Short mmCIF file of C-alpha atoms and ligand atoms in Angstrom, two decimals:
data_model
loop_
_atom_site.label_atom_id
_atom_site.label_comp_id
_atom_site.label_asym_id
_atom_site.label_seq_id
_atom_site.Cartn_x
_atom_site.Cartn_y
_atom_site.Cartn_z
CA UNK P 546 72.00 -94.05 142.55
CA UNK P 547 73.54 -93.67 145.99
CA UNK P 548 77.27 -93.64 145.22
CA UNK P 549 79.07 -93.13 141.91
CA UNK P 550 82.81 -93.10 141.30
CA UNK P 551 85.33 -92.33 138.57
CA UNK P 552 88.70 -94.03 138.38
CA UNK P 553 91.35 -92.29 140.52
CA UNK P 554 93.83 -90.96 137.98
CA UNK P 555 97.62 -91.40 138.15
CA UNK P 556 99.49 -88.26 139.04
CA UNK P 557 102.43 -89.08 136.88
CA UNK P 558 101.19 -86.42 134.49
CA UNK P 559 98.44 -83.76 134.09
CA UNK P 560 94.87 -84.63 133.06
CA UNK P 561 93.91 -85.00 129.39
CA UNK P 562 90.57 -85.22 127.61
CA UNK P 563 90.41 -88.98 128.06
CA UNK P 564 90.40 -88.62 131.87
CA UNK P 565 87.96 -85.73 131.51
CA UNK P 566 85.66 -87.83 129.34
CA UNK P 567 85.05 -90.19 132.21
CA UNK P 568 84.76 -87.49 134.84
CA UNK P 569 82.37 -85.28 132.83
CA UNK P 570 80.18 -88.30 131.92
CA UNK P 571 80.04 -89.45 135.55
CA UNK P 572 79.28 -85.86 136.64
CA UNK P 573 76.35 -85.61 134.27
CA UNK P 574 75.08 -89.00 135.39
CA UNK P 575 75.29 -87.93 139.06
CA UNK P 576 73.46 -84.68 138.24
CA UNK P 577 70.77 -86.57 136.42
CA UNK P 578 70.18 -88.87 139.38
CA UNK P 579 70.05 -85.90 141.75
CA UNK P 580 67.44 -84.31 139.47
CA UNK P 581 65.45 -87.50 139.90
CA UNK P 582 65.49 -86.90 143.69
CA UNK P 583 68.25 -89.46 144.50
CA UNK P 584 70.91 -88.47 146.95
CA UNK P 585 73.89 -89.28 144.80
CA UNK P 586 77.41 -89.10 146.32
CA UNK P 587 79.98 -88.58 143.61
CA UNK P 588 83.68 -89.38 144.09
CA UNK P 589 86.84 -88.71 142.12
CA UNK P 590 90.46 -88.54 143.11
CA UNK P 591 94.07 -89.44 142.44
CA UNK P 592 96.18 -92.61 142.49
CA UNK P 593 99.54 -91.54 143.91
CA UNK P 594 101.61 -94.62 144.77
CA UNK P 595 103.50 -97.06 142.58
CA UNK P 596 106.41 -97.20 140.22
CA UNK P 597 104.91 -95.02 137.52
CA UNK P 598 104.54 -92.03 139.86
CA UNK P 599 107.87 -92.77 141.54
CA UNK P 600 109.59 -92.68 138.17
CA UNK P 601 107.85 -89.44 137.17
CA UNK P 602 109.03 -87.87 140.42
CA UNK P 603 112.62 -89.09 139.95
CA UNK P 604 112.66 -87.68 136.36
CA UNK P 605 111.67 -84.35 137.82
CA UNK P 606 114.13 -84.51 140.71
CA UNK P 607 111.62 -84.41 143.52
CA UNK P 608 110.21 -86.90 145.98
CA UNK P 609 107.05 -88.82 144.97
CA UNK P 610 105.05 -87.04 147.58
CA UNK P 611 106.22 -83.64 146.36
CA UNK P 612 105.41 -84.63 142.82
CA UNK P 613 101.89 -85.86 143.83
CA UNK P 614 101.21 -82.66 145.77
CA UNK P 615 102.18 -80.61 142.72
CA UNK P 616 100.24 -82.64 140.13
CA UNK P 617 97.06 -83.13 142.19
CA UNK P 618 96.53 -79.36 141.96
CA UNK P 619 96.21 -79.72 138.19
CA UNK P 620 93.49 -82.31 138.60
CA UNK P 621 91.55 -80.22 141.12
CA UNK P 622 91.85 -77.15 138.86
CA UNK P 623 90.52 -78.93 135.79
CA UNK P 624 87.60 -80.45 137.65
CA UNK P 625 86.72 -76.99 139.02
CA UNK P 626 87.01 -75.54 135.53
CA UNK P 627 84.72 -78.24 134.10
CA UNK P 628 82.10 -77.67 136.83
CA UNK P 629 82.47 -81.15 138.25
CA UNK P 630 80.14 -81.64 141.21
CA UNK P 631 82.18 -84.25 143.12
CA UNK P 632 81.32 -84.52 146.84
CA UNK P 633 84.78 -85.76 147.80
CA UNK P 634 88.25 -85.96 146.28
CA UNK P 635 90.32 -88.76 147.51
CA UNK P 636 94.14 -89.08 147.38
CA UNK P 637 95.72 -92.46 148.14
CA UNK P 638 98.38 -90.77 150.18
CA UNK P 639 95.87 -89.70 152.83
CA UNK P 640 95.90 -91.39 156.29
CA UNK P 641 92.21 -92.39 156.00
CA UNK P 642 93.11 -94.44 152.96
CA UNK P 643 96.07 -96.18 154.65
CA UNK P 644 93.66 -97.41 157.34
CA UNK P 645 91.22 -98.84 154.73
CA UNK P 646 93.96 -100.59 152.71
CA UNK P 647 95.46 -102.18 155.80
CA UNK P 648 92.04 -103.45 156.89
CA UNK P 649 91.23 -105.01 153.55
CA UNK P 650 94.67 -106.62 153.30
CA UNK P 651 94.35 -107.97 156.84
CA UNK P 652 90.93 -109.41 156.16
CA UNK P 653 92.11 -111.18 153.04
CA UNK P 654 95.20 -112.40 154.86
CA UNK P 655 93.18 -113.68 157.80
CA UNK P 656 90.89 -115.40 155.37
CA UNK P 657 93.86 -117.41 154.03
CA UNK P 658 93.81 -115.77 150.65
CA UNK P 659 97.32 -114.25 150.75
CA UNK P 660 100.56 -116.20 150.61
CA UNK P 661 104.23 -115.52 150.07
CA UNK P 662 105.80 -116.48 146.75
CA UNK P 663 108.18 -115.28 144.04
CA UNK P 664 107.32 -113.33 140.98
CA UNK P 665 109.55 -113.68 137.96
CA UNK P 666 108.28 -112.11 134.75
CA UNK P 667 107.31 -108.97 132.92
CA UNK P 668 105.74 -105.73 134.14
CA UNK P 669 104.27 -102.80 132.19
CA UNK P 670 105.03 -99.63 134.11
CA UNK P 671 102.49 -97.50 132.22
CA UNK P 672 99.74 -99.97 133.21
CA UNK P 673 101.19 -100.90 136.58
CA UNK P 674 100.38 -104.43 135.51
CA UNK P 675 102.08 -107.86 135.31
CA UNK P 676 101.98 -108.91 131.68
CA UNK P 677 102.59 -112.03 129.57
CA UNK P 678 105.20 -112.27 126.78
CA UNK P 679 102.52 -112.35 124.07
CA UNK P 680 101.29 -108.91 125.23
CA UNK P 681 104.66 -107.31 124.80
CA UNK P 682 104.73 -106.45 121.05
CA UNK P 683 101.49 -104.44 121.26
CA UNK P 684 102.54 -102.69 124.46
CA UNK P 685 105.92 -101.72 122.93
CA UNK P 686 104.14 -100.55 119.79
CA UNK P 687 102.17 -98.17 121.98
CA UNK P 688 105.40 -96.95 123.67
CA UNK P 689 104.50 -98.72 126.93
CA UNK P 690 107.74 -99.83 128.53
CA UNK P 691 107.98 -103.41 129.73
CA UNK P 692 110.51 -104.42 132.39
CA UNK P 693 111.77 -107.69 133.81
CA UNK P 694 110.91 -108.27 137.42
CA UNK P 695 112.13 -110.84 139.84
CA UNK P 696 111.19 -110.42 143.52
CA UNK P 697 109.62 -111.90 146.54
CA UNK P 698 105.92 -110.97 146.48
CA UNK P 699 102.80 -111.84 148.42
CA UNK P 700 100.09 -113.23 146.17
CA UNK P 701 96.30 -113.06 146.29
CA UNK P 702 94.46 -116.30 145.57
CA UNK P 703 92.46 -115.06 142.62
CA UNK P 704 92.19 -118.62 141.31
CA UNK P 705 89.98 -119.54 144.32
CA UNK P 706 87.44 -116.93 143.15
CA UNK P 707 86.94 -118.21 139.60
CA UNK P 708 83.64 -120.00 140.38
CA UNK P 709 82.37 -117.43 142.89
CA UNK P 710 82.91 -114.74 140.20
CA UNK P 711 81.09 -116.69 137.58
CA UNK P 712 78.21 -117.23 139.99
CA UNK P 713 78.15 -113.55 140.76
CA UNK P 714 77.99 -112.61 137.09
CA UNK P 715 75.26 -115.18 136.60
CA UNK P 716 73.08 -113.78 139.34
CA UNK P 717 73.80 -110.10 138.64
CA UNK P 718 73.17 -109.55 134.92
CA UNK P 719 73.79 -105.79 135.11
CA UNK P 720 77.09 -106.11 137.00
CA UNK P 721 79.19 -105.03 134.01
CA UNK P 722 77.64 -102.71 131.39
CA UNK P 723 77.39 -102.62 128.46
CA UNK P 724 76.94 -106.31 127.60
CA UNK P 725 79.95 -106.40 125.27
CA UNK P 726 82.18 -105.54 128.27
CA UNK P 727 80.40 -108.07 130.46
CA UNK P 728 81.18 -110.70 127.89
CA UNK P 729 84.79 -109.57 127.73
CA UNK P 730 85.13 -109.92 131.53
CA UNK P 731 83.41 -113.31 131.47
CA UNK P 732 85.83 -114.41 128.74
CA UNK P 733 88.79 -113.55 130.95
CA UNK P 734 87.37 -115.49 133.85
CA UNK P 735 86.61 -118.51 131.72
CA UNK P 736 90.19 -118.61 130.41
CA UNK P 737 91.17 -119.38 134.03
CA UNK P 738 92.38 -116.96 136.66
CA UNK P 739 95.91 -116.87 137.96
CA UNK P 740 96.80 -115.56 141.46
CA UNK P 741 98.26 -112.06 141.31
CA UNK P 742 100.96 -110.30 143.25
CA UNK P 743 99.75 -107.83 145.83
CA UNK P 744 103.09 -106.54 147.12
CA UNK P 745 106.41 -105.16 145.96
CA UNK P 746 109.84 -105.21 147.58
CA UNK P 747 111.87 -103.37 144.95
CA UNK P 748 110.05 -100.06 145.52
CA UNK P 749 109.12 -98.31 148.70
CA UNK P 750 106.61 -95.76 147.44
CA UNK P 751 103.49 -97.41 148.73
CA UNK P 752 101.55 -98.58 151.77
CA UNK P 753 103.46 -101.15 153.94
CA UNK P 754 101.76 -104.51 154.45
CA UNK P 755 100.34 -104.70 157.99
CA UNK P 756 102.02 -108.03 158.75
CA UNK P 757 105.31 -107.47 156.82
CA UNK P 758 106.59 -103.93 156.53
CA UNK P 759 109.39 -104.96 154.19
CA UNK P 760 106.74 -105.03 151.40
CA UNK P 761 104.63 -102.22 150.09
CA UNK P 762 101.13 -102.89 148.69
CA UNK P 763 100.85 -103.34 144.93
CA UNK P 764 99.41 -100.10 143.59
CA UNK P 765 96.24 -101.59 142.12
CA UNK P 766 95.26 -103.30 145.39
CA UNK P 767 95.89 -99.94 147.06
CA UNK P 768 94.04 -97.91 144.41
CA UNK P 769 90.90 -100.00 144.17
CA UNK P 770 90.34 -99.72 147.89
CA UNK P 771 89.86 -95.95 147.57
CA UNK P 772 86.19 -96.63 146.80
CA UNK P 773 85.78 -98.06 150.26
CA UNK P 774 87.83 -95.40 152.00
CA UNK P 775 85.71 -92.55 150.71
CA UNK P 776 82.56 -94.33 151.92
CA UNK P 777 83.82 -94.33 155.50
CA UNK P 778 85.40 -97.83 155.61
CA UNK P 779 86.45 -99.21 158.01
CA UNK P 780 85.62 -96.92 160.93
CA UNK P 781 82.26 -95.31 160.06
CA UNK P 782 80.11 -98.37 159.79
CA UNK P 783 76.82 -96.45 159.65
CA UNK P 784 78.00 -94.30 156.74
CA UNK P 785 79.53 -97.24 154.97
CA UNK P 786 76.31 -99.26 155.39
CA UNK P 787 74.37 -96.43 153.82
CA UNK P 788 76.78 -95.81 150.87
CA UNK P 789 78.00 -99.21 149.83
CA UNK P 790 77.88 -100.81 147.24
CA UNK P 791 79.01 -98.28 144.69
CA UNK P 792 78.55 -97.81 140.93
CA UNK P 793 81.95 -97.44 139.22
CA UNK P 794 82.50 -95.72 135.88
CA UNK P 795 85.74 -96.62 134.11
CA UNK P 796 87.46 -96.89 130.69
CA UNK P 797 87.89 -100.27 129.06
CA UNK P 798 91.64 -100.27 129.80
CA UNK P 799 91.01 -101.05 133.47
CA UNK P 800 88.20 -103.58 133.03
CA UNK P 801 90.20 -106.54 134.36
CA UNK P 802 91.05 -104.77 137.58
CA UNK P 803 87.53 -103.55 138.27
CA UNK P 804 85.52 -106.44 136.99
CA UNK P 805 87.64 -109.39 138.14
CA UNK P 806 90.29 -108.48 140.74
CA UNK P 807 88.12 -106.04 142.66
CA UNK P 808 85.00 -108.21 143.23
CA UNK P 809 87.27 -111.09 144.22
CA UNK P 810 89.17 -108.91 146.72
CA UNK P 811 85.89 -107.76 148.16
CA UNK P 812 84.53 -111.30 148.41
CA UNK P 813 87.67 -112.32 150.27
CA UNK P 814 87.32 -109.35 152.64
CA UNK P 815 83.68 -110.16 153.31
CA UNK P 816 82.35 -107.03 151.52
CA UNK P 817 79.67 -107.00 148.82
CA UNK P 818 80.93 -106.36 145.27
CA UNK P 819 79.94 -103.13 143.57
CA UNK P 820 76.40 -102.69 142.18
CA UNK P 821 77.77 -102.27 138.70
CA UNK P 822 80.77 -101.25 136.64
CA UNK P 823 80.00 -98.98 133.67
CA UNK P 824 82.68 -99.33 131.05
CA UNK P 825 83.30 -96.96 128.14
CA UNK P 826 85.65 -97.10 125.18
CA UNK P 827 88.52 -94.88 124.23
CA UNK P 828 88.73 -91.52 122.67
CA UNK P 829 91.15 -91.79 119.80
CA UNK P 830 93.17 -89.10 118.10
CA UNK P 831 94.45 -89.86 114.66
CA UNK P 832 93.53 -93.53 115.09
CA UNK P 833 95.47 -94.05 118.34
CA UNK P 834 94.19 -94.20 121.92
CA UNK P 835 94.90 -90.80 123.41
CA UNK P 836 97.09 -91.30 126.45
CA UNK P 837 99.77 -89.75 128.53
CA UNK P 838 102.16 -92.49 127.40
CA UNK P 839 101.48 -91.97 123.68
CA UNK P 840 102.05 -88.21 124.09
CA UNK P 841 99.09 -87.39 121.85
CA UNK P 842 97.13 -85.89 124.68
CA UNK P 843 94.89 -82.83 124.37
CA UNK P 844 94.46 -80.59 127.41
CA UNK P 845 90.86 -79.91 128.30
CA UNK P 846 91.62 -76.25 129.15
CA UNK P 847 92.69 -75.60 125.51
CA UNK P 848 89.31 -76.74 124.23
CA UNK P 849 87.46 -74.88 126.98
CA UNK P 850 89.21 -71.71 125.82
CA UNK P 851 87.56 -72.15 122.42
CA UNK P 852 84.23 -73.73 123.26
CA UNK P 853 83.44 -72.66 126.83
CA UNK P 854 82.85 -75.11 129.63
CA UNK P 855 79.40 -76.17 128.55
CA UNK P 856 80.48 -76.31 124.92
CA UNK P 857 83.15 -78.75 126.09
CA UNK P 858 80.87 -80.85 128.30
CA UNK P 859 78.16 -81.02 125.72
CA UNK P 860 80.47 -82.18 122.97
CA UNK P 861 81.81 -85.24 124.71
CA UNK P 862 78.47 -86.25 126.12
CA UNK P 863 76.61 -85.82 122.84
CA UNK P 864 79.25 -86.89 120.36
CA UNK P 865 80.99 -89.81 122.01
CA UNK P 866 78.36 -92.51 122.66
CA UNK P 867 79.10 -94.26 125.95
CA UNK P 868 80.57 -97.72 125.16
CA UNK P 869 82.40 -97.93 121.89
CA UNK P 870 85.60 -96.10 120.94
CA UNK P 871 85.10 -92.71 119.36
CA UNK P 872 87.41 -90.55 117.24
CA UNK P 873 87.90 -87.04 118.49
CA UNK P 874 88.30 -84.27 115.91
CA UNK P 875 88.38 -80.50 116.39
CA UNK P 876 86.40 -80.02 113.17
CA UNK P 877 83.68 -82.30 114.45
CA UNK P 878 83.60 -80.39 117.67
CA UNK P 879 83.07 -77.07 115.84
CA UNK P 880 80.35 -78.54 113.66
CA UNK P 881 78.47 -79.98 116.61
CA UNK P 882 78.80 -76.83 118.67
CA UNK P 883 77.48 -74.63 115.89
CA UNK P 884 74.63 -76.89 114.97
CA UNK P 885 73.31 -77.84 118.41
CA UNK P 886 74.36 -75.04 120.71
CA UNK P 887 74.78 -71.83 118.66
CA UNK P 888 71.97 -72.50 116.12
CA UNK P 889 69.45 -74.72 117.86
CA UNK P 890 69.42 -73.84 121.59
CA UNK P 891 71.13 -70.48 121.40
CA UNK P 892 68.83 -69.35 118.62
CA UNK P 893 65.70 -70.42 120.44
CA UNK P 894 66.64 -68.43 123.48
CA UNK P 895 67.60 -65.30 121.57
CA UNK P 896 64.56 -65.41 119.30
CA UNK P 897 62.22 -65.78 122.22
CA UNK P 898 63.86 -63.05 124.23
CA UNK P 899 63.82 -60.70 121.25
CA UNK P 900 60.16 -61.16 120.41
CA UNK P 901 59.08 -61.01 124.07
CA UNK P 902 61.16 -57.88 124.43
CA UNK P 903 59.67 -56.11 121.39
CA UNK P 904 56.10 -57.43 121.36
CA UNK P 905 55.25 -58.44 124.93
CA UNK P 906 56.86 -55.52 126.79
CA UNK P 907 59.60 -57.84 128.07
CA UNK P 908 57.12 -59.89 130.08
CA UNK P 909 57.00 -63.61 129.36
CA UNK P 910 53.45 -64.93 128.77
CA UNK P 911 52.16 -68.26 130.12
CA UNK P 912 51.97 -71.33 127.81
CA UNK P 913 48.86 -72.75 126.21
CA UNK P 914 47.83 -75.76 128.38
CA UNK P 915 46.77 -77.61 125.26
CA UNK P 916 49.79 -76.81 123.14
CA UNK P 917 51.03 -79.58 120.81
CA UNK P 918 54.46 -78.96 122.23
CA UNK P 919 53.27 -80.36 125.55
CA UNK P 920 53.11 -83.83 124.13
CA UNK P 921 56.57 -83.43 122.66
CA UNK P 922 57.86 -82.44 126.11
CA UNK P 923 56.44 -85.61 127.66
CA UNK P 924 58.09 -87.68 124.91
CA UNK P 925 61.45 -85.94 125.56
CA UNK P 926 61.25 -86.58 129.26
CA UNK P 927 60.41 -90.24 128.84
CA UNK P 928 63.14 -90.80 126.22
CA UNK P 929 65.74 -88.89 128.27
CA UNK P 930 64.82 -90.91 131.42
CA UNK P 931 65.19 -94.18 129.59
CA UNK P 932 68.47 -93.10 128.03
CA UNK P 933 70.10 -91.82 131.26
CA UNK P 934 68.88 -95.02 132.91
CA UNK P 935 70.98 -97.07 130.51
CA UNK P 936 73.86 -94.67 130.60
CA UNK P 937 73.35 -93.30 127.07
CA UNK P 938 73.87 -89.53 127.53
CA UNK P 939 74.29 -88.98 123.79
CA UNK P 940 70.74 -90.28 123.23
CA UNK P 941 69.32 -88.44 126.23
CA UNK P 942 70.66 -85.21 124.72
CA UNK P 943 69.60 -86.05 121.22
CA UNK P 944 66.00 -86.52 122.54
CA UNK P 945 66.20 -83.28 124.49
CA UNK P 946 67.43 -81.42 121.43
CA UNK P 947 64.51 -82.82 119.41
CA UNK P 948 62.26 -80.80 121.72
CA UNK P 949 64.33 -77.67 121.06
CA UNK P 950 64.03 -78.37 117.30
CA UNK P 951 60.25 -78.68 117.66
CA UNK P 952 60.02 -75.32 119.44
CA UNK P 953 62.13 -73.68 116.77
CA UNK P 954 59.86 -75.15 114.02
CA UNK P 955 56.82 -73.95 116.00
CA UNK P 956 58.22 -70.40 115.86
CA UNK P 957 59.17 -70.73 112.22
CA UNK P 958 55.68 -71.93 111.32
CA UNK P 959 53.94 -69.04 113.07
CA UNK P 960 56.52 -66.34 112.56
CA UNK P 961 55.65 -64.44 115.75
CA UNK P 962 58.15 -61.76 114.78
CA UNK P 963 55.65 -60.76 112.04
CA UNK P 964 52.53 -60.98 114.21
CA UNK P 965 50.61 -58.24 115.93
CA UNK P 966 50.75 -58.22 119.73
CA UNK P 967 47.79 -60.08 121.23
CA UNK P 968 46.53 -63.37 122.54
CA UNK P 969 47.75 -65.51 119.64
CA UNK P 970 51.25 -64.17 119.83
CA UNK P 971 51.29 -64.52 123.65
CA UNK P 972 50.31 -68.19 123.37
CA UNK P 973 53.09 -68.92 120.97
CA UNK P 974 55.67 -67.18 123.04
CA UNK P 975 54.38 -68.77 126.22
CA UNK P 976 54.83 -72.20 124.63
CA UNK P 977 58.41 -71.41 123.55
CA UNK P 978 59.23 -70.13 127.04
CA UNK P 979 57.85 -73.31 128.53
CA UNK P 980 60.04 -75.41 126.28
CA UNK P 981 63.03 -73.35 127.35
CA UNK P 982 62.10 -74.00 131.04
CA UNK P 983 61.80 -77.72 130.42
CA UNK P 984 64.96 -77.89 128.38
CA UNK P 985 66.91 -75.99 131.07
CA UNK P 986 66.03 -78.88 133.40
CA UNK P 987 66.64 -81.76 131.00
CA UNK P 988 69.86 -80.31 129.73
CA UNK P 989 71.14 -79.37 133.18
CA UNK P 990 73.23 -82.49 133.69
CA UNK P 991 75.18 -81.65 130.54
CA UNK P 992 75.29 -77.85 130.55
CA UNK P 993 74.60 -76.74 134.13
CA UNK P 994 75.89 -73.15 133.91
CA UNK P 995 74.04 -72.40 130.66
CA UNK P 996 70.86 -73.96 132.03
CA UNK P 997 71.17 -71.62 134.99
CA UNK P 998 71.51 -68.70 132.57
CA UNK P 999 68.41 -69.72 130.58
CA UNK P 1000 66.48 -70.07 133.82
CA UNK P 1001 67.47 -66.62 134.96
CA UNK P 1002 66.84 -64.94 131.61
CA UNK P 1003 63.26 -66.26 131.43
CA UNK P 1004 62.70 -64.80 134.85
CA UNK P 1005 62.71 -67.92 137.07
CA UNK P 1006 64.23 -67.92 140.57
CA UNK P 1007 66.65 -70.54 141.88
CA UNK P 1008 68.27 -73.14 139.62
CA UNK P 1009 67.00 -75.88 137.30
CA UNK P 1010 69.27 -78.15 139.35
CA UNK P 1011 66.78 -77.78 142.21
CA UNK P 1012 63.92 -79.07 140.09
CA UNK P 1013 62.73 -82.60 140.73
CA UNK P 1014 61.71 -85.04 137.96
CA UNK P 1015 59.34 -86.11 136.67
CA UNK P 1016 56.97 -83.46 138.12
CA UNK P 1017 59.08 -80.44 137.26
CA UNK P 1018 58.85 -80.93 133.53
CA UNK P 1019 55.10 -81.30 133.43
CA UNK P 1020 53.66 -78.97 130.76
CA UNK P 1021 52.36 -75.67 132.11
CA UNK P 1022 55.02 -74.95 134.80
CA UNK P 1023 56.08 -71.61 133.38
CA UNK P 1024 53.81 -69.20 135.24
CA UNK P 1025 53.97 -66.21 132.88
CA UNK P 1026 54.22 -62.61 134.02
CA UNK P 1027 57.99 -62.88 134.50
CA UNK P 1028 60.63 -60.53 133.12
CA UNK P 1029 62.53 -61.95 130.14
CA UNK P 1030 65.98 -60.63 129.42
CA UNK P 1031 67.79 -60.74 126.14
CA UNK P 1032 71.46 -60.77 127.17
CA UNK P 1033 74.49 -61.78 125.06
CA UNK P 1034 74.49 -64.80 122.78
CA UNK P 1035 74.58 -67.92 125.01
CA UNK P 1036 76.77 -69.85 122.54
CA UNK P 1037 78.46 -67.44 120.07
CA UNK P 1038 78.99 -69.06 116.73
CA UNK P 1039 82.50 -70.43 116.13
CA UNK P 1040 84.16 -69.94 112.71
CA UNK P 1041 85.24 -73.30 111.31
O1 ME8 J 2114 94.36 -96.39 135.17
N1 ME8 J 2114 89.65 -92.34 126.23
O2 ME8 J 2114 94.63 -94.22 135.90
P1 ME8 J 2114 94.85 -93.38 134.57
C1 ME8 J 2114 88.75 -92.39 127.20
N2 ME8 J 2114 95.13 -95.04 138.33
N3 ME8 J 2114 89.08 -92.46 128.53
C2 ME8 J 2114 90.35 -92.47 128.82
C3 ME8 J 2114 91.35 -92.36 127.85
C4 ME8 J 2114 90.99 -92.32 126.52
N4 ME8 J 2114 91.83 -92.20 125.51
N5 ME8 J 2114 92.59 -92.40 128.50
C5 ME8 J 2114 92.28 -92.47 129.82
C6 ME8 J 2114 94.52 -95.58 136.04
N6 ME8 J 2114 90.95 -92.50 130.04
C7 ME8 J 2114 94.47 -95.97 137.53
C8 ME8 J 2114 93.02 -96.11 137.93
S1 ME8 J 2114 91.13 -96.77 139.71
C9 ME8 J 2114 91.04 -97.59 141.12
C10 ME8 J 2114 92.82 -96.61 139.30
C11 ME8 J 2114 90.26 -92.54 131.32
O3 ME8 J 2114 95.30 -91.99 134.95
C12 ME8 J 2114 89.49 -93.84 131.51
O4 ME8 J 2114 88.54 -93.65 132.50
O5 ME8 J 2114 95.65 -94.15 133.60
C13 ME8 J 2114 90.55 -94.75 132.00
O6 ME8 J 2114 90.04 -95.91 132.60
C14 ME8 J 2114 91.26 -93.84 132.99
O7 ME8 J 2114 91.23 -92.54 132.31
C15 ME8 J 2114 92.74 -94.28 133.27
O8 ME8 J 2114 93.32 -93.23 133.99
#
């Protein structure tokens, strides 16, 4: 995977665990592909124009730019805290982005796809979207304010792209994943597409249109283009040629923009649509979508304080399957952490380090080349590879943890803590160390810092992140003769 993106989040408010769900999942996916030897460029950023941000700034008595400058810091901090490995962070208020938006607009305009008209209707500020009267009751129920709008707008001829989009979907079966979301997008297109407004005159917090500076660009037209900007569009053609098309990861709330508007805009501008759009469901809290607007948001840092960074990352990757909605609960998070991290993985590491310390003089022995665990490691690699390939981190981790469970059972069956030092004991400990080495690599996309710690404690140099699959997890890679260190509990148990 050459280029992976998250949505760029609105800076009207600070990040919550819904935004972090997408970013952590995309980060893990990028890390997996890098482990597979692919040069994966990973982008995130912030969406800073539009009415929603302008209103947040007004409510706080500052200019939109001051507000954005203040809030963007909170996003950068949280991504640093969560160990997000993004290669770039884009803000839509940057000059490089203005250049890209103007170029895309001009190309669509020159292609005859933009015309002047009037918009009279409803607008949801929270969604920055033009809405129909039948959508209003549900939006209002969710506390999403709908306003009347009447203004001169430029429109994009989306209707012209109905058939080209259907053809694109037909010839690119993996364009929208999973299939349920592909069908949802196709359903929208088949209902018939209406042209949409791409400019505003009643606000000025945005990018002026290149041919008519009395209009600013509609925030979604502006925001979607960020994916081009960060790939070097329009000036760095060589870079853009190497990077584009991208893979986008998004939540289902913004499916219509990414799966319909965006490919049509790109077709109009003579640019290839994205390789694929990976769409996940919502995290819900108490049955409602967690959102800034609903005020039921949970701050990632609060959970990190209790579970640690890797405890946090692991939970959402393992417990919220990618695709459907999933209910978040603190109790569920404690249970998962204790079972998988404290008991299963943490226990394996501490048992191995203890026995090697007391019975092998602190020196890790080499594994048995014919160990039955070798076969289990191959199965884990194959299953994890398939699962990451279809963007199913929860299954990839489940399969990886099956290997940890097998190593724990192996120890329980042989009870090395009761054995005399010697060749038999060394073989068993070597096998368990080899599983820890392999697990450190396979779990690295989810728990990078803990994987580094495991690596170091079993005496290996460098980082499991530098390993390359599939070769690196071949059974027998742990050389033996390395110092093994006990250290503190990797994942201290949490009281429920
Ligand atoms: O829509 N569960 O930004 P945004 C899971 N600026 N994911 C969630 C979530 C939840 N409850 N709530 C939010 C925007 N998300 C635009 C995007 S892109 C060119 C412009 C995640 O700050 C999910 O990825 O409202 C969703 O699509 C995104 O945050 C919306 O973030």
